[in-house]
PDB file of C-alpha atoms in Angstrom:
ATOM      1  CA  MET P  27     158.586  -5.112  54.383  1.00  0.00           C
ATOM      2  CA  ASP P  28     157.471  -7.555  56.984  1.00  0.00           C
ATOM      3  CA  THR P  29     154.189  -7.222  58.944  1.00  0.00           C
ATOM      4  CA  LEU P  30     153.395  -8.947  62.083  1.00  0.00           C
ATOM      5  CA  ASN P  31     149.918  -9.222  63.424  1.00  0.00           C
ATOM      6  CA  PRO P  32     149.722 -10.595  66.893  1.00  0.00           C
ATOM      7  CA  PRO P  33     146.316 -12.114  67.811  1.00  0.00           C
ATOM      8  CA  LYS P  34     144.183  -9.972  70.074  1.00  0.00           C
ATOM      9  CA  GLN P  35     140.967 -10.225  71.906  1.00  0.00           C
ATOM     10  CA  MET P  36     139.532  -7.082  70.380  1.00  0.00           C
ATOM     11  CA  ALA P  37     135.896  -7.644  71.492  1.00  0.00           C
ATOM     12  CA  GLU P  38     136.980  -7.618  75.096  1.00  0.00           C
ATOM     13  CA  ARG P  39     138.891  -4.401  74.849  1.00  0.00           C
ATOM     14  CA  ILE P  40     136.143  -2.670  72.950  1.00  0.00           C
ATOM     15  CA  THR P  41     133.631  -3.842  75.678  1.00  0.00           C
ATOM     16  CA  ASN P  42     135.936  -2.227  78.277  1.00  0.00           C
ATOM     17  CA  GLY P  43     135.807   1.059  76.306  1.00  0.00           C
ATOM     18  CA  GLN P  44     139.358   0.759  75.236  1.00  0.00           C
ATOM     19  CA  VAL P  45     141.208   1.041  71.953  1.00  0.00           C
ATOM     20  CA  PRO P  46     144.630  -0.507  71.636  1.00  0.00           C
ATOM     21  CA  GLY P  47     147.348   1.931  72.517  1.00  0.00           C
ATOM     22  CA  THR P  48     145.002   3.869  74.821  1.00  0.00           C
ATOM     23  CA  TYR P  49     143.404   3.062  78.152  1.00  0.00           C
ATOM     24  CA  GLY P  50     139.999   3.594  79.702  1.00  0.00           C
ATOM     25  CA  SER P  51     139.109   3.557  83.306  1.00  0.00           C
ATOM     26  CA  ASP P  52     139.586  -0.180  83.602  1.00  0.00           C
ATOM     27  CA  SER P  53     142.950  -1.745  84.433  1.00  0.00           C
ATOM     28  CA  PRO P  54     145.219  -1.727  81.273  1.00  0.00           C
ATOM     29  CA  PRO P  55     145.931  -5.014  79.697  1.00  0.00           C
ATOM     30  CA  SER P  56     149.498  -6.407  80.281  1.00  0.00           C
ATOM     31  CA  PHE P  57     152.066  -6.572  77.463  1.00  0.00           C
ATOM     32  CA  ALA P  58     151.693 -10.426  77.254  1.00  0.00           C
ATOM     33  CA  TYR P  59     149.666 -11.346  74.241  1.00  0.00           C
ATOM     34  CA  PRO P  60     146.387 -13.337  74.961  1.00  0.00           C
ATOM     35  CA  GLU P  61     146.677 -17.018  74.417  1.00  0.00           C
ATOM     36  CA  ALA P  62     143.219 -17.123  72.819  1.00  0.00           C
ATOM     37  CA  GLY P  63     143.044 -15.707  69.320  1.00  0.00           C
ATOM     38  CA  PRO P  64     140.377 -13.609  67.657  1.00  0.00           C
ATOM     39  CA  SER P  65     136.954 -15.112  66.746  1.00  0.00           C
ATOM     40  CA  PRO P  66     136.896 -17.029  63.394  1.00  0.00           C
ATOM     41  CA  GLN P  67     135.211 -14.188  61.712  1.00  0.00           C
ATOM     42  CA  ALA P  68     137.527 -11.601  63.006  1.00  0.00           C
ATOM     43  CA  ALA P  69     140.572 -13.700  61.850  1.00  0.00           C
ATOM     44  CA  LEU P  70     139.232 -13.388  58.310  1.00  0.00           C
ATOM     45  CA  ASP P  71     138.904  -9.548  58.463  1.00  0.00           C
ATOM     46  CA  PRO P  72     141.808  -7.892  56.754  1.00  0.00           C
ATOM     47  CA  VAL P  73     144.054  -5.731  58.911  1.00  0.00           C
ATOM     48  CA  LEU P  74     145.782  -4.285  55.945  1.00  0.00           C
ATOM     49  CA  GLU P  75     144.235  -3.814  52.535  1.00  0.00           C
ATOM     50  CA  THR P  76     145.010  -2.002  49.242  1.00  0.00           C
ATOM     51  CA  ARG P  77     142.861  -1.855  46.203  1.00  0.00           C
ATOM     52  CA  SER P  78     144.226  -0.717  42.881  1.00  0.00           C
ATOM     53  CA  LEU P  79     146.714   1.499  44.764  1.00  0.00           C
ATOM     54  CA  SER P  80     148.795   3.738  42.531  1.00  0.00           C
ATOM     55  CA  VAL P  81     151.380   6.385  43.296  1.00  0.00           C
ATOM     56  CA  THR P  82     152.870   8.738  40.665  1.00  0.00           C
ATOM     57  CA  TYR P  83     155.655  11.127  41.391  1.00  0.00           C
ATOM     58  CA  ARG P  84     155.603  14.235  39.262  1.00  0.00           C
ATOM     59  CA  GLY P  85     158.661  15.066  37.202  1.00  0.00           C
ATOM     60  CA  ARG P  86     160.997  17.633  38.720  1.00  0.00           C
ATOM     61  CA  GLY P  87     162.033  20.374  36.279  1.00  0.00           C
ATOM     62  CA  THR P  88     161.313  21.024  32.683  1.00  0.00           C
ATOM     63  CA  GLY P  89     161.183  17.931  30.590  1.00  0.00           C
ATOM     64  CA  GLN P  90     161.357  15.439  33.427  1.00  0.00           C
ATOM     65  CA  PRO P  91     158.692  12.721  32.958  1.00  0.00           C
ATOM     66  CA  ASP P  92     156.358  11.572  35.709  1.00  0.00           C
ATOM     67  CA  ARG P  93     157.343   8.271  37.382  1.00  0.00           C
ATOM     68  CA  GLN P  94     154.793   5.756  38.497  1.00  0.00           C
ATOM     69  CA  ALA P  95     156.268   4.140  41.684  1.00  0.00           C
ATOM     70  CA  VAL P  96     153.256   1.864  42.405  1.00  0.00           C
ATOM     71  CA  LYS P  97     150.869   0.468  39.776  1.00  0.00           C
ATOM     72  CA  ALA P  98     147.319  -0.724  40.687  1.00  0.00           C
ATOM     73  CA  LEU P  99     148.500  -2.688  43.744  1.00  0.00           C
ATOM     74  CA  THR P 100     145.988  -4.891  45.389  1.00  0.00           C
ATOM     75  CA  LEU P 101     146.919  -6.699  48.655  1.00  0.00           C
ATOM     76  CA  VAL P 102     145.216  -8.114  51.662  1.00  0.00           C
ATOM     77  CA  VAL P 103     146.984  -9.043  54.946  1.00  0.00           C
ATOM     78  CA  ARG P 104     144.926 -10.719  57.644  1.00  0.00           C
ATOM     79  CA  ARG P 105     145.179 -11.139  61.349  1.00  0.00           C
ATOM     80  CA  SER P 106     147.830 -13.463  62.842  1.00  0.00           C
ATOM     81  CA  GLU P 107     149.882 -13.411  59.642  1.00  0.00           C
ATOM     82  CA  VAL P 108     153.326 -12.282  58.740  1.00  0.00           C
ATOM     83  CA  PHE P 109     153.501 -10.930  55.229  1.00  0.00           C
ATOM     84  CA  GLY P 110     156.920 -10.619  53.461  1.00  0.00           C
ATOM     85  CA  PHE P 111     156.941  -7.754  51.000  1.00  0.00           C
ATOM     86  CA  LEU P 112     159.935  -8.426  48.660  1.00  0.00           C
ATOM     87  CA  GLY P 113     161.457  -6.436  45.739  1.00  0.00           C
ATOM     88  CA  PRO P 114     164.656  -4.875  44.593  1.00  0.00           C
ATOM     89  CA  ASN P 115     165.598  -1.186  45.270  1.00  0.00           C
ATOM     90  CA  GLY P 116     163.062   1.025  43.593  1.00  0.00           C
ATOM     91  CA  ALA P 117     160.312  -1.572  43.368  1.00  0.00           C
ATOM     92  CA  GLY P 118     157.828   0.548  45.269  1.00  0.00           C
ATOM     93  CA  LYS P 119     157.943  -1.153  48.707  1.00  0.00           C
ATOM     94  CA  THR P 120     158.736   1.991  50.709  1.00  0.00           C
ATOM     95  CA  THR P 121     156.396   4.041  48.727  1.00  0.00           C
ATOM     96  CA  THR P 122     153.586   1.625  49.606  1.00  0.00           C
ATOM     97  CA  MET P 123     154.491   1.719  53.178  1.00  0.00           C
ATOM     98  CA  ASN P 124     154.642   5.505  53.183  1.00  0.00           C
ATOM     99  CA  VAL P 125     151.004   5.487  51.969  1.00  0.00           C
ATOM    100  CA  LEU P 126     150.001   3.056  54.705  1.00  0.00           C
ATOM    101  CA  LEU P 127     151.675   5.185  57.350  1.00  0.00           C
ATOM    102  CA  GLY P 128     150.058   8.436  56.090  1.00  0.00           C
ATOM    103  CA  PHE P 129     153.304  10.111  55.070  1.00  0.00           C
ATOM    104  CA  ILE P 130     152.149  10.479  51.369  1.00  0.00           C
ATOM    105  CA  ASN P 131     148.819  10.264  49.635  1.00  0.00           C
ATOM    106  CA  ALA P 132     148.007   7.754  46.853  1.00  0.00           C
ATOM    107  CA  SER P 133     147.401   9.073  43.315  1.00  0.00           C
ATOM    108  CA  SER P 134     144.515   6.676  42.972  1.00  0.00           C
ATOM    109  CA  GLY P 135     143.076   3.619  44.546  1.00  0.00           C
ATOM    110  CA  SER P 136     142.583   3.011  48.214  1.00  0.00           C
ATOM    111  CA  ALA P 137     144.391   1.738  51.374  1.00  0.00           C
ATOM    112  CA  SER P 138     143.059   0.818  54.778  1.00  0.00           C
ATOM    113  CA  LEU P 139     144.182  -0.410  58.202  1.00  0.00           C
ATOM    114  CA  PHE P 140     141.681  -2.320  60.263  1.00  0.00           C
ATOM    115  CA  GLY P 141     138.960  -1.257  57.857  1.00  0.00           C
ATOM    116  CA  THR P 142     139.695   2.453  58.261  1.00  0.00           C
ATOM    117  CA  ASP P 143     141.038   4.642  55.465  1.00  0.00           C
ATOM    118  CA  VAL P 144     144.786   5.297  56.091  1.00  0.00           C
ATOM    119  CA  ARG P 145     144.232   9.078  55.615  1.00  0.00           C
ATOM    120  CA  GLU P 146     142.400   8.989  58.943  1.00  0.00           C
ATOM    121  CA  PRO P 147     144.858   9.399  61.910  1.00  0.00           C
ATOM    122  CA  ILE P 148     142.856   6.879  64.068  1.00  0.00           C
ATOM    123  CA  ALA P 149     143.836   4.137  61.482  1.00  0.00           C
ATOM    124  CA  ARG P 150     147.453   4.332  62.772  1.00  0.00           C
ATOM    125  CA  GLN P 151     146.733   4.056  66.518  1.00  0.00           C
ATOM    126  CA  ARG P 152     147.053   0.252  66.462  1.00  0.00           C
ATOM    127  CA  ILE P 153     150.349  -0.078  64.600  1.00  0.00           C
ATOM    128  CA  GLY P 154     154.076  -0.182  65.465  1.00  0.00           C
ATOM    129  CA  TYR P 155     156.592   0.881  62.940  1.00  0.00           C
ATOM    130  CA  LEU P 156     160.440   0.271  62.478  1.00  0.00           C
ATOM    131  CA  PRO P 157     161.904   2.385  59.589  1.00  0.00           C
ATOM    132  CA  GLU P 158     164.769   1.157  57.679  1.00  0.00           C
ATOM    133  CA  LEU P 159     167.009   3.825  59.100  1.00  0.00           C
ATOM    134  CA  THR P 160     166.389   4.672  62.765  1.00  0.00           C
ATOM    135  CA  TYR P 161     167.220   8.102  64.230  1.00  0.00           C
ATOM    136  CA  TYR P 162     167.143   8.344  68.014  1.00  0.00           C
ATOM    137  CA  TYR P 163     168.543  10.722  70.633  1.00  0.00           C
ATOM    138  CA  LYS P 164     171.879   8.844  71.078  1.00  0.00           C
ATOM    139  CA  PHE P 165     172.596  10.528  74.442  1.00  0.00           C
ATOM    140  CA  LEU P 166     169.560   8.612  75.924  1.00  0.00           C
ATOM    141  CA  SER P 167     169.726   5.113  77.248  1.00  0.00           C
ATOM    142  CA  ALA P 168     167.422   2.410  75.841  1.00  0.00           C
ATOM    143  CA  GLU P 169     165.320   2.652  79.099  1.00  0.00           C
ATOM    144  CA  GLU P 170     165.063   6.427  78.773  1.00  0.00           C
ATOM    145  CA  LEU P 171     164.133   6.217  75.045  1.00  0.00           C
ATOM    146  CA  LEU P 172     161.324   3.680  75.708  1.00  0.00           C
ATOM    147  CA  ARG P 173     160.069   5.720  78.646  1.00  0.00           C
ATOM    148  CA  PHE P 174     159.966   8.770  76.334  1.00  0.00           C
ATOM    149  CA  TYR P 175     157.814   6.860  73.703  1.00  0.00           C
ATOM    150  CA  ALA P 176     155.629   5.359  76.433  1.00  0.00           C
ATOM    151  CA  ARG P 177     154.782   8.829  77.607  1.00  0.00           C
ATOM    152  CA  ILE P 178     153.913   9.873  74.113  1.00  0.00           C
ATOM    153  CA  PHE P 179     151.438   6.981  73.973  1.00  0.00           C
ATOM    154  CA  LYS P 180     150.042   8.121  77.411  1.00  0.00           C
ATOM    155  CA  ILE P 181     150.674   4.679  78.944  1.00  0.00           C
ATOM    156  CA  PRO P 182     150.079   4.810  82.746  1.00  0.00           C
ATOM    157  CA  LYS P 183     153.247   4.790  84.829  1.00  0.00           C
ATOM    158  CA  VAL P 184     152.694   1.362  86.451  1.00  0.00           C
ATOM    159  CA  GLU P 185     151.998  -0.191  83.064  1.00  0.00           C
ATOM    160  CA  ARG P 186     154.826   1.814  81.523  1.00  0.00           C
ATOM    161  CA  ASP P 187     157.477   0.229  83.760  1.00  0.00           C
ATOM    162  CA  ARG P 188     156.128  -3.262  83.110  1.00  0.00           C
ATOM    163  CA  ARG P 189     156.032  -2.694  79.408  1.00  0.00           C
ATOM    164  CA  ILE P 190     159.521  -1.446  79.203  1.00  0.00           C
ATOM    165  CA  ASP P 191     160.784  -4.449  81.135  1.00  0.00           C
ATOM    166  CA  ALA P 192     158.935  -6.795  78.792  1.00  0.00           C
ATOM    167  CA  VAL P 193     160.132  -5.248  75.515  1.00  0.00           C
ATOM    168  CA  LEU P 194     163.705  -5.025  76.715  1.00  0.00           C
ATOM    169  CA  LYS P 195     163.648  -8.705  77.693  1.00  0.00           C
ATOM    170  CA  LEU P 196     162.069  -9.611  74.320  1.00  0.00           C
ATOM    171  CA  VAL P 197     164.950  -7.897  72.355  1.00  0.00           C
ATOM    172  CA  ASP P 198     167.566  -9.040  74.831  1.00  0.00           C
ATOM    173  CA  LEU P 199     168.800  -5.651  75.908  1.00  0.00           C
ATOM    174  CA  GLN P 200     168.167  -5.928  79.640  1.00  0.00           C
ATOM    175  CA  GLN P 201     171.861  -5.826  80.533  1.00  0.00           C
ATOM    176  CA  ALA P 202     172.515  -2.771  78.345  1.00  0.00           C
ATOM    177  CA  ARG P 203     169.268  -0.776  79.323  1.00  0.00           C
ATOM    178  CA  LYS P 204     171.277   1.846  81.234  1.00  0.00           C
ATOM    179  CA  ARG P 205     173.858   2.446  78.522  1.00  0.00           C
ATOM    180  CA  GLN P 206     173.660   5.326  76.070  1.00  0.00           C
ATOM    181  CA  ILE P 207     172.396   4.335  72.647  1.00  0.00           C
ATOM    182  CA  LYS P 208     175.499   5.861  71.079  1.00  0.00           C
ATOM    183  CA  THR P 209     177.554   3.042  72.518  1.00  0.00           C
ATOM    184  CA  TYR P 210     175.409   0.356  70.875  1.00  0.00           C
ATOM    185  CA  SER P 211     176.431  -1.598  67.839  1.00  0.00           C
ATOM    186  CA  LYS P 212     174.192  -1.241  64.806  1.00  0.00           C
ATOM    187  CA  GLY P 213     172.479  -4.565  65.611  1.00  0.00           C
ATOM    188  CA  MET P 214     171.706  -3.403  69.130  1.00  0.00           C
ATOM    189  CA  GLN P 215     170.361  -0.109  67.822  1.00  0.00           C
ATOM    190  CA  GLN P 216     168.080  -2.041  65.483  1.00  0.00           C
ATOM    191  CA  ARG P 217     166.767  -4.106  68.382  1.00  0.00           C
ATOM    192  CA  VAL P 218     166.058  -1.076  70.521  1.00  0.00           C
ATOM    193  CA  GLY P 219     164.157   0.141  67.425  1.00  0.00           C
ATOM    194  CA  LEU P 220     162.117  -3.032  67.540  1.00  0.00           C
ATOM    195  CA  ALA P 221     161.419  -2.438  71.284  1.00  0.00           C
ATOM    196  CA  GLN P 222     160.237   1.123  70.431  1.00  0.00           C
ATOM    197  CA  ALA P 223     157.920  -0.353  67.780  1.00  0.00           C
ATOM    198  CA  LEU P 224     156.434  -2.723  70.317  1.00  0.00           C
ATOM    199  CA  ILE P 225     156.122  -0.242  73.222  1.00  0.00           C
ATOM    200  CA  ASN P 226     152.462   0.518  72.480  1.00  0.00           C
ATOM    201  CA  ASP P 227     151.521  -3.106  72.277  1.00  0.00           C
ATOM    202  CA  PRO P 228     150.492  -2.814  68.616  1.00  0.00           C
ATOM    203  CA  GLU P 229     148.224  -5.190  66.736  1.00  0.00           C
ATOM    204  CA  LEU P 230     150.096  -4.556  63.413  1.00  0.00           C
ATOM    205  CA  LEU P 231     153.920  -4.336  63.364  1.00  0.00           C
ATOM    206  CA  ILE P 232     155.511  -2.980  60.120  1.00  0.00           C
ATOM    207  CA  LEU P 233     159.294  -3.626  59.686  1.00  0.00           C
ATOM    208  CA  ASP P 234     161.101  -1.915  56.835  1.00  0.00           C
ATOM    209  CA  GLU P 235     164.045  -4.098  55.990  1.00  0.00           C
ATOM    210  CA  PRO P 236     164.878  -4.851  59.674  1.00  0.00           C
ATOM    211  CA  THR P 237     168.150  -6.615  58.899  1.00  0.00           C
ATOM    212  CA  SER P 238     169.482  -4.057  56.374  1.00  0.00           C
ATOM    213  CA  GLY P 239     173.106  -3.115  56.885  1.00  0.00           C
ATOM    214  CA  LEU P 240     173.632  -5.689  59.722  1.00  0.00           C
ATOM    215  CA  ASP P 241     176.471  -8.147  59.836  1.00  0.00           C
ATOM    216  CA  PRO P 242     175.583 -11.875  59.970  1.00  0.00           C
ATOM    217  CA  ILE P 243     175.481 -11.863  63.773  1.00  0.00           C
ATOM    218  CA  GLY P 244     173.309  -8.756  63.803  1.00  0.00           C
ATOM    219  CA  ARG P 245     170.871 -10.341  61.287  1.00  0.00           C
ATOM    220  CA  MET P 246     170.743 -13.528  63.311  1.00  0.00           C
ATOM    221  CA  ARG P 247     169.869 -11.542  66.570  1.00  0.00           C
ATOM    222  CA  VAL P 248     167.094  -9.674  64.874  1.00  0.00           C
ATOM    223  CA  ARG P 249     165.629 -12.971  63.507  1.00  0.00           C
ATOM    224  CA  GLU P 250     165.837 -14.434  66.945  1.00  0.00           C
ATOM    225  CA  VAL P 251     163.615 -11.549  68.179  1.00  0.00           C
ATOM    226  CA  ILE P 252     161.170 -12.223  65.391  1.00  0.00           C
ATOM    227  CA  GLN P 253     161.244 -15.969  66.393  1.00  0.00           C
ATOM    228  CA  ARG P 254     160.378 -14.959  69.934  1.00  0.00           C
ATOM    229  CA  LEU P 255     157.419 -12.972  68.613  1.00  0.00           C
ATOM    230  CA  LYS P 256     156.299 -16.181  66.748  1.00  0.00           C
ATOM    231  CA  ASN P 257     156.701 -18.127  70.079  1.00  0.00           C
ATOM    232  CA  GLU P 258     154.306 -15.638  71.673  1.00  0.00           C
ATOM    233  CA  GLY P 259     151.538 -16.579  69.196  1.00  0.00           C
ATOM    234  CA  LYS P 260     152.543 -14.894  65.999  1.00  0.00           C
ATOM    235  CA  THR P 261     153.076 -16.657  62.632  1.00  0.00           C
ATOM    236  CA  VAL P 262     156.311 -15.873  60.846  1.00  0.00           C
ATOM    237  CA  CYS P 263     156.237 -15.394  57.023  1.00  0.00           C
ATOM    238  CA  ASP P 264     153.225 -17.259  55.878  1.00  0.00           C
ATOM    239  CA  ARG P 265     152.912 -15.409  52.613  1.00  0.00           C
ATOM    240  CA  VAL P 266     155.080 -13.184  50.529  1.00  0.00           C
ATOM    241  CA  ALA P 267     154.641 -10.821  47.566  1.00  0.00           C
ATOM    242  CA  ILE P 268     157.297  -9.791  45.070  1.00  0.00           C
ATOM    243  CA  LEU P 269     157.011  -6.314  43.661  1.00  0.00           C
ATOM    244  CA  HIS P 270     158.974  -5.200  40.628  1.00  0.00           C
ATOM    245  CA  GLN P 271     158.891  -1.798  38.915  1.00  0.00           C
ATOM    246  CA  GLY P 272     155.806  -0.862  41.020  1.00  0.00           C
ATOM    247  CA  GLU P 273     153.825  -4.040  39.949  1.00  0.00           C
ATOM    248  CA  LEU P 274     152.860  -7.046  41.900  1.00  0.00           C
ATOM    249  CA  LYS P 275     154.401 -10.030  40.176  1.00  0.00           C
ATOM    250  CA  VAL P 276     153.938 -13.044  42.539  1.00  0.00           C
ATOM    251  CA  GLU P 277     152.000 -13.653  45.753  1.00  0.00           C
ATOM    252  CA  GLY P 278     151.561 -16.782  47.862  1.00  0.00           C
ATOM    253  CA  SER P 279     152.805 -18.879  50.649  1.00  0.00           C
ATOM    254  CA  VAL P 280     156.478 -19.737  50.562  1.00  0.00           C
ATOM    255  CA  SER P 281     155.728 -23.508  50.363  1.00  0.00           C
ATOM    256  CA  GLU P 282     153.134 -22.953  47.603  1.00  0.00           C
ATOM    257  CA  LEU P 283     155.498 -20.751  45.577  1.00  0.00           C
ATOM    258  CA  ALA P 284     158.407 -23.241  45.957  1.00  0.00           C
ATOM    259  CA  ARG P 285     156.159 -26.105  44.891  1.00  0.00           C
ATOM    260  CA  GLN P 286     154.575 -24.222  41.981  1.00  0.00           C
ATOM    261  CA  HIS P 287     157.765 -22.813  40.599  1.00  0.00           C
ATOM    262  CA  GLN P 288     160.111 -25.796  41.646  1.00  0.00           C
ATOM    263  CA  CYS P 289     162.699 -23.519  42.999  1.00  0.00           C
ATOM    264  CA  SER P 290     163.662 -21.689  46.205  1.00  0.00           C
ATOM    265  CA  LEU P 291     162.217 -18.294  47.195  1.00  0.00           C
ATOM    266  CA  GLU P 292     165.550 -16.634  46.378  1.00  0.00           C
ATOM    267  CA  GLN P 293     165.667 -18.219  42.994  1.00  0.00           C
ATOM    268  CA  LEU P 294     162.093 -17.175  42.305  1.00  0.00           C
ATOM    269  CA  PHE P 295     162.931 -13.679  43.311  1.00  0.00           C
ATOM    270  CA  LEU P 296     165.833 -13.457  40.996  1.00  0.00           C
ATOM    271  CA  LYS P 297     163.750 -14.944  38.083  1.00  0.00           C
ATOM    272  CA  VAL P 298     160.883 -12.499  38.667  1.00  0.00           C
ATOM    273  CA  ILE P 299     163.167  -9.396  38.536  1.00  0.00           C
ATOM    274  CA  GLY P 300     164.970 -10.716  35.499  1.00  0.00           C
ATOM    275  CA  TYR P 301     168.393 -11.124  37.053  1.00  0.00           C
ATOM    276  CA  ALA P 302     170.792 -13.380  35.040  1.00  0.00           C
ATOM    277  CA  ALA P 303     173.960 -14.590  36.709  1.00  0.00           C
ATOM    278  CA  GLN P 304     177.076 -13.611  34.849  1.00  0.00           C
ATOM    279  CA  PRO P 305     179.188 -16.517  33.645  1.00  0.00           C
ATOM    280  CA  SER P 306     182.525 -16.943  35.510  1.00  0.00           C
ATOM    281  CA  ASN P 307     185.622 -16.589  33.569  1.00  0.00           C
TER     282      ASN P 307
END
């Protein structure tokens, strides 16, 4: 999981009687992120936090044991930070995200977004989400799809058109905006998914394995989009956490972890999950 937190001038919006993703009587803000970041105190406030979060799935059928997918997970992600959430399949990453997104409830512990319990719907008004597998109406074009989601978010028509233009430019799909999504490559479909996740101008962007299943060129194009987000004022991958068998094993900045363990992030990941390379014959 990767999370992007664009810097915002929250105090200004609250003063105008607005909540991100909705609009009051004043003119809505443009899609461009403010150059100025939050106040020093706001920058220290967590946008995502879990405390001793645990999730247990009950066994199905007679004799099936319960399975603890997440074990006492404590994490903090702050504003203007990209957080890489790493782990092998079955580590508990998607389960953690499902709790944050309100899809499932935690068995114990707590989770919050912007200081609000994730069980409250208002906690999710300020986020954008790209699932690992995207399902869209393939007969729609990218422009029609984004217009559909913009209407769901009740974005005013004038702002809606401007926002659609901005996100399509960001993900480099302006030339294909009128084509049906069913004609897109998987990489293009992933990028239209990124555009959809950004249409409500979120403060927190959650990406579930955004390059999964893409060929090298597709992965490069998605990374280019993330780089563009960085160029607009976001920081790309300051810190990472490695989860294994539901437990947090390692957390820190990429540079700190490389220096502390004297190896690359990939080598550390393999070491943490206990992977041993097989000797070649």
